[in-house]
Coordinates of C-alpha atoms in Angstrom, one line a residue:
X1 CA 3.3 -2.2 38.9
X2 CA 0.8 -3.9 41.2
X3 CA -1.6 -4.1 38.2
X4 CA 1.4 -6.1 36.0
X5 CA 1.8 -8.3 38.9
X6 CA -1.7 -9.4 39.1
X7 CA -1.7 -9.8 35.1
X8 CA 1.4 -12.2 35.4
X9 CA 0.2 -14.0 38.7
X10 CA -3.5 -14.5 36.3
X11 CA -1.1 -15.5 33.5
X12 CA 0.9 -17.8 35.2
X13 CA -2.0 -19.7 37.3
X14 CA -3.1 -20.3 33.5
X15 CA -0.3 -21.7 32.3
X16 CA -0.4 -23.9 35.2
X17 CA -3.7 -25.7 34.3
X18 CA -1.9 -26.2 31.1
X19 CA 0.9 -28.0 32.6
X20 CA 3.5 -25.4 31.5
X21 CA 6.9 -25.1 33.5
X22 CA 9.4 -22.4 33.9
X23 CA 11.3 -24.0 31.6
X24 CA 8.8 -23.8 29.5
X25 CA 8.0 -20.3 29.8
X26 CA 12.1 -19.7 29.5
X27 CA 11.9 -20.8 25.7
X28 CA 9.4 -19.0 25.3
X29 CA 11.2 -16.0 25.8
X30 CA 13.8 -17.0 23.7
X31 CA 11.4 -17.5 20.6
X32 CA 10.0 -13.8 21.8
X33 CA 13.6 -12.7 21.9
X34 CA 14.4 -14.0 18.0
X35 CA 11.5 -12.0 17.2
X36 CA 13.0 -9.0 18.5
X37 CA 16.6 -9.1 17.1
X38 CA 14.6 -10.0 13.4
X39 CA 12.8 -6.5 14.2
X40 CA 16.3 -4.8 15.3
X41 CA 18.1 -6.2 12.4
X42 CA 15.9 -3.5 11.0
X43 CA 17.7 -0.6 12.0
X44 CA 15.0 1.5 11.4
X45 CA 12.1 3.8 14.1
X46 CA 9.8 1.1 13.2
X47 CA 11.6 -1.8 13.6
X48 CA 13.3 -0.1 17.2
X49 CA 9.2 -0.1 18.5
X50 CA 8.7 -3.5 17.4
X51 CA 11.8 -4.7 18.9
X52 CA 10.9 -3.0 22.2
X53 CA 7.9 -4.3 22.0
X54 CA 9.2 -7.9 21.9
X55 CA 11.4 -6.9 24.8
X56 CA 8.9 -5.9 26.9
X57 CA 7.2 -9.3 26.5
X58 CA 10.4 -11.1 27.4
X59 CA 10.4 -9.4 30.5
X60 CA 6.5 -10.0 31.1
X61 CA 7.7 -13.7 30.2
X62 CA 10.0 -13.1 33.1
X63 CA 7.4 -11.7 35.4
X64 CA 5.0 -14.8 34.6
X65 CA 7.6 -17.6 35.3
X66 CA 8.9 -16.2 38.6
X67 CA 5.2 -16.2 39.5
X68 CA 4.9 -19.9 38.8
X69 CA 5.0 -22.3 41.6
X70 CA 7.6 -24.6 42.0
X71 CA 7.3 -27.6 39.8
X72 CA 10.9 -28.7 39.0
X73 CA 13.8 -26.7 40.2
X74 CA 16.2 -29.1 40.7
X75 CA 20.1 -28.2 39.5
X76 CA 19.7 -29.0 35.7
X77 CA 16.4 -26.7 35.2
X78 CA 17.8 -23.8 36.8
X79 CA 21.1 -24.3 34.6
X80 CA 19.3 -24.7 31.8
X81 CA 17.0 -21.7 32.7
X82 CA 20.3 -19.4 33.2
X83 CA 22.0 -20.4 29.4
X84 CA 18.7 -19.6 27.9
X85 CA 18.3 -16.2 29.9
X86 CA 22.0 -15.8 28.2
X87 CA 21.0 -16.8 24.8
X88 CA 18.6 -14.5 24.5
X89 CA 20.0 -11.5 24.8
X90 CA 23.1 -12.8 23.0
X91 CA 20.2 -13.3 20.4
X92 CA 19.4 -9.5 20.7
X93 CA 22.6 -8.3 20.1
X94 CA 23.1 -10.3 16.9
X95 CA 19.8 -8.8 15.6
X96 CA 21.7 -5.3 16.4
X97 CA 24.8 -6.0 14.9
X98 CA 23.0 -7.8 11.3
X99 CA 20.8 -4.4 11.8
X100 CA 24.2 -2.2 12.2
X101 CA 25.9 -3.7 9.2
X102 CA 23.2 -3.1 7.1
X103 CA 22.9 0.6 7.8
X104 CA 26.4 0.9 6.9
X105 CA 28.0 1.4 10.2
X106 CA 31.7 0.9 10.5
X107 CA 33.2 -1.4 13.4
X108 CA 29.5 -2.6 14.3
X109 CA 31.0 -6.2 14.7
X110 CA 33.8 -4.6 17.2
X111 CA 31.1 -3.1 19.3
X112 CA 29.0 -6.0 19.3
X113 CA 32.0 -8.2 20.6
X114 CA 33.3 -5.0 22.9
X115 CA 29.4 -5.4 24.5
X116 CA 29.5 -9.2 25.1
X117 CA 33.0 -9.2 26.6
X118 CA 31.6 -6.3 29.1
X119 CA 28.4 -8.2 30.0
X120 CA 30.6 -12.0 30.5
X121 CA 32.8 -9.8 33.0
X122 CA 30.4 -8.0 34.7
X123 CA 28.6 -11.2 35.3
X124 CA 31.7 -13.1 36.2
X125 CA 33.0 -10.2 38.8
X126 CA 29.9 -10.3 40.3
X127 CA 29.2 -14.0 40.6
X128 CA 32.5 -14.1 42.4
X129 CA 32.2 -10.7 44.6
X130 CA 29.4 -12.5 46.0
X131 CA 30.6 -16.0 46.6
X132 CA 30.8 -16.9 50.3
X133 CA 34.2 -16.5 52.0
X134 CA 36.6 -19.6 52.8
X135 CA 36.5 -20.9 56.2
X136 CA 38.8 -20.4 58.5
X137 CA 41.4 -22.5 60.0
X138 CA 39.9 -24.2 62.9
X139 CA 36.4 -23.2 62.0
X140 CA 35.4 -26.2 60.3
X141 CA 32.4 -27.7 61.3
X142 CA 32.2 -29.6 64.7
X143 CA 29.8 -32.1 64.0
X144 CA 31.7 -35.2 64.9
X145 CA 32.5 -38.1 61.9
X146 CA 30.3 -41.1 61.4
X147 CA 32.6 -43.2 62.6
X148 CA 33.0 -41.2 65.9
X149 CA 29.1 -41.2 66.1
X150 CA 29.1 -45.1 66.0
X151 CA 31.8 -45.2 68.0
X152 CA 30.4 -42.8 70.9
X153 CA 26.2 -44.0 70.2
X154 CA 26.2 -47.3 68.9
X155 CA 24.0 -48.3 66.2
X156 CA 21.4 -46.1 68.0
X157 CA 23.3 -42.9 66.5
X158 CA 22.4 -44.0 63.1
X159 CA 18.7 -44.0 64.0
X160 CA 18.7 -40.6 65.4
X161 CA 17.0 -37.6 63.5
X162 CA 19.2 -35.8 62.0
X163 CA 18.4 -32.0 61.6
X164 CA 17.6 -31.1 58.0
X165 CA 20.3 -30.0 55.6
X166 CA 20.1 -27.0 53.4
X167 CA 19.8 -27.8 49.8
X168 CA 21.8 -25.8 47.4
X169 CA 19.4 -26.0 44.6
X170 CA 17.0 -24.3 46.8
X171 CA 19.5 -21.7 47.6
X172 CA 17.6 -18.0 47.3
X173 CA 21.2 -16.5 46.2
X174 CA 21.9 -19.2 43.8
X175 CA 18.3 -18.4 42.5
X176 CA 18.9 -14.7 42.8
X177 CA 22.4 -14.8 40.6
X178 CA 20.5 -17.4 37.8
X179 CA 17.2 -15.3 37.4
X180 CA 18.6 -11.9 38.5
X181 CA 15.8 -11.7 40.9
X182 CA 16.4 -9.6 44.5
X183 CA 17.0 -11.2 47.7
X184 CA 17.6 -9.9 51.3
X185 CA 20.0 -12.9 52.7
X186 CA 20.4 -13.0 56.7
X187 CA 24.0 -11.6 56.5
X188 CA 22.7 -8.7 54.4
X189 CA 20.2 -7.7 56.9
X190 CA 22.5 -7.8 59.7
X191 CA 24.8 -5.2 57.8
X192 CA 21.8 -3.1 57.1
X193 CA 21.1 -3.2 60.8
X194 CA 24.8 -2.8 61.6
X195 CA 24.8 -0.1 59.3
X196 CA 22.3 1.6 60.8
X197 CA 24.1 1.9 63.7
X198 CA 27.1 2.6 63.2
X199 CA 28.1 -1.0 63.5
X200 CA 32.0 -2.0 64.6
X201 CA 33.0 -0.7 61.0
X202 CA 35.8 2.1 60.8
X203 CA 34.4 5.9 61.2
X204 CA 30.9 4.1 62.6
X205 CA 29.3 5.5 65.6
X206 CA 25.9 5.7 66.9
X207 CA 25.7 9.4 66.0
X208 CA 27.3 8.7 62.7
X209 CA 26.3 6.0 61.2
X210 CA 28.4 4.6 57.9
X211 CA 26.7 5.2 54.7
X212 CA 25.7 2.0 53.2
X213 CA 23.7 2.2 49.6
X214 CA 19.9 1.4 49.2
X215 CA 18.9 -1.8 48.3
X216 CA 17.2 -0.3 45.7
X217 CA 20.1 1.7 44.2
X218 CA 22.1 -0.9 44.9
X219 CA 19.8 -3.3 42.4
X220 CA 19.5 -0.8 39.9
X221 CA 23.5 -0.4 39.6
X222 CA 24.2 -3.8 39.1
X223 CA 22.9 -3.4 35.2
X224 CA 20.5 -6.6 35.7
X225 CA 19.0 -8.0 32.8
X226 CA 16.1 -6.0 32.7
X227 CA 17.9 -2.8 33.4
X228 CA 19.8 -4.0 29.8
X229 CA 16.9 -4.6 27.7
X230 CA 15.4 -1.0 28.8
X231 CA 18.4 0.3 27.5
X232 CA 18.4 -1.3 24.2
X233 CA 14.6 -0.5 23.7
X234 CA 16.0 3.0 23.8
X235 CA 18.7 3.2 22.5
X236 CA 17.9 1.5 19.7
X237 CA 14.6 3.2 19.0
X238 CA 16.7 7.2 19.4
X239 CA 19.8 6.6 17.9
X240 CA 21.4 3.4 16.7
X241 CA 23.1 0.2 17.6
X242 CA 26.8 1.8 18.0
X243 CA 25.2 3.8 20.6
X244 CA 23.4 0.9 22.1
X245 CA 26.6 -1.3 22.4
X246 CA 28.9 2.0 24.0
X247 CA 25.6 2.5 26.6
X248 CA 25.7 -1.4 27.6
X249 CA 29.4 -1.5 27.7
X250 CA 29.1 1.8 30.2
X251 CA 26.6 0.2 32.3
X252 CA 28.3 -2.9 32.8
X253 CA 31.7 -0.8 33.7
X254 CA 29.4 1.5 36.3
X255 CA 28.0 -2.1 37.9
X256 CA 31.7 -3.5 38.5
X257 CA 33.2 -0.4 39.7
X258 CA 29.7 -0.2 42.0
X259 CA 30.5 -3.9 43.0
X260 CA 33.5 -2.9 44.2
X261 CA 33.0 0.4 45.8
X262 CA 30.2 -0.4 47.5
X263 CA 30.6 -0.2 51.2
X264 CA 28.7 -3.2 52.7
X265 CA 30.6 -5.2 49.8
X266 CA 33.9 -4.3 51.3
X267 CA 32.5 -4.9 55.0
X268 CA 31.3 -8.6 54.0
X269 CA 34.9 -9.0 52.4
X270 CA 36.6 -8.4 55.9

């Protein structure tokens, strides 16, 4: 692991002289991605390796751009980053399907749809499990209208310093849900913590403290995009594509019902 990080960091401080973005690196991965559904489309041992292969360098494609400095990352990049990230493994998936037709397997085109639908609503439960929770009434922010600052300090209150303001394109669980990287927000940590020690949650106590699942665990069963293309690799390479569409629409059941079940989810929820 530490050896393929070094490898993508070299790679990507390359790329860099060469004035390549993450955008740029993106398509990339896409063109790697046709490459692998043309080599699924097979439906054969030797077209499941090749196809694998191709995977793995979509996710090494992956590795190298997150490794990039920031060049442009405004709201329209990252957007565009996220439908790519989508059409590729849309991309995949057709290459399984043309490769399940041709071998004669019945309903192919079912389970190919079956998979997508699974994947858009596992990422769309997900994306809203973790959006951040209404205000409530009353809670609004105090900071006092313009007109009440002009009102109460002149033109003088316009010429103040203003403390800075968050952007959202800068957002590390905006960037989390686009690239499907892992971040550890404030309000996460102070679960952990909270977790820890038994906390003010129901059945917590010092001495018994309320299970709450590894961040780790927690990653792995929220079928990311990487977890997915692992399990076409082999899936496709043992068996065939029926298989591989029935594994990725388990996986993306196991993540929602995980979403749910999870106990820090349900104590950020209160």
């Amino acid at each position: 692991m530490a050896g393929g990080g070094t490898v993508a960091r070299l790679v990507a401080r390359t790329l860099e002289r060469g004035h390549l973005t993450r955008a740029g690196v993106t398509r990339i991965s896409v063109l790697t991605a046709v490459g692998a559904a043309v080599w699924f489309s097979r439906a054969d041992t030797v077209g499941g390796l090749a196809g694998s292969a191709f995977l793995g360098a979509v996710l090494f494609c992956d590795a190298v751009r997150d490794r990039m400095r920031a060049h442009r990352r405004d709201a329209l990049t990252l957007w565009l980053t996220a439908m790519l990230s989508r059409l590729r493994e849309y991309t995949v998936h057709l290459g399984l399907a043309f490769g399940a037709v041709a071998a004669g397997i019945d309903g192919a085109w079912g389970w190919a749809a079956g998979a997508l639908v699974a994947l858009a609503l596992r990422d769309s439960l997900l994306t809203a499990g973790s959006a951040p929770a209404a205000p409530r009434p009353g809670q609004e922010s105090k900071r006092p209208a313009p007109s009440a600052q002009r009102r109460t300090g002149g033109l003088l209150s316009d010429l103040a310093p203003r403390p800075p303001q968050g952007s959202r394109v800068s957002d590390p669980v905006l960037t989390s849900r686009l690239f499907g990287t892992t971040v550890v927000t404030a309000s996460e940590e102070a679960r952990t913590r909270s977790a820890g020690n038994g906390g003010n949650r129901p059945g917590g106590s010092p001495g018994h403290p309320a299970a709450a699942t590894p961040a780790p665990v927690r990653r792995l069963l929220s079928f990311p995009q990487p977890a997915r293309f692992l399990t076409v690799a082999v899936t496709a390479t043992l068996w065939d594509a029926r298989v591989t569409f029935v594994t990725l629409v388990v996986g993306c059941a196991v993540a929602v019902t995980a979403r749910f079940a999870d106990p820090a989810d349900h104590g950020a929820r209160r």
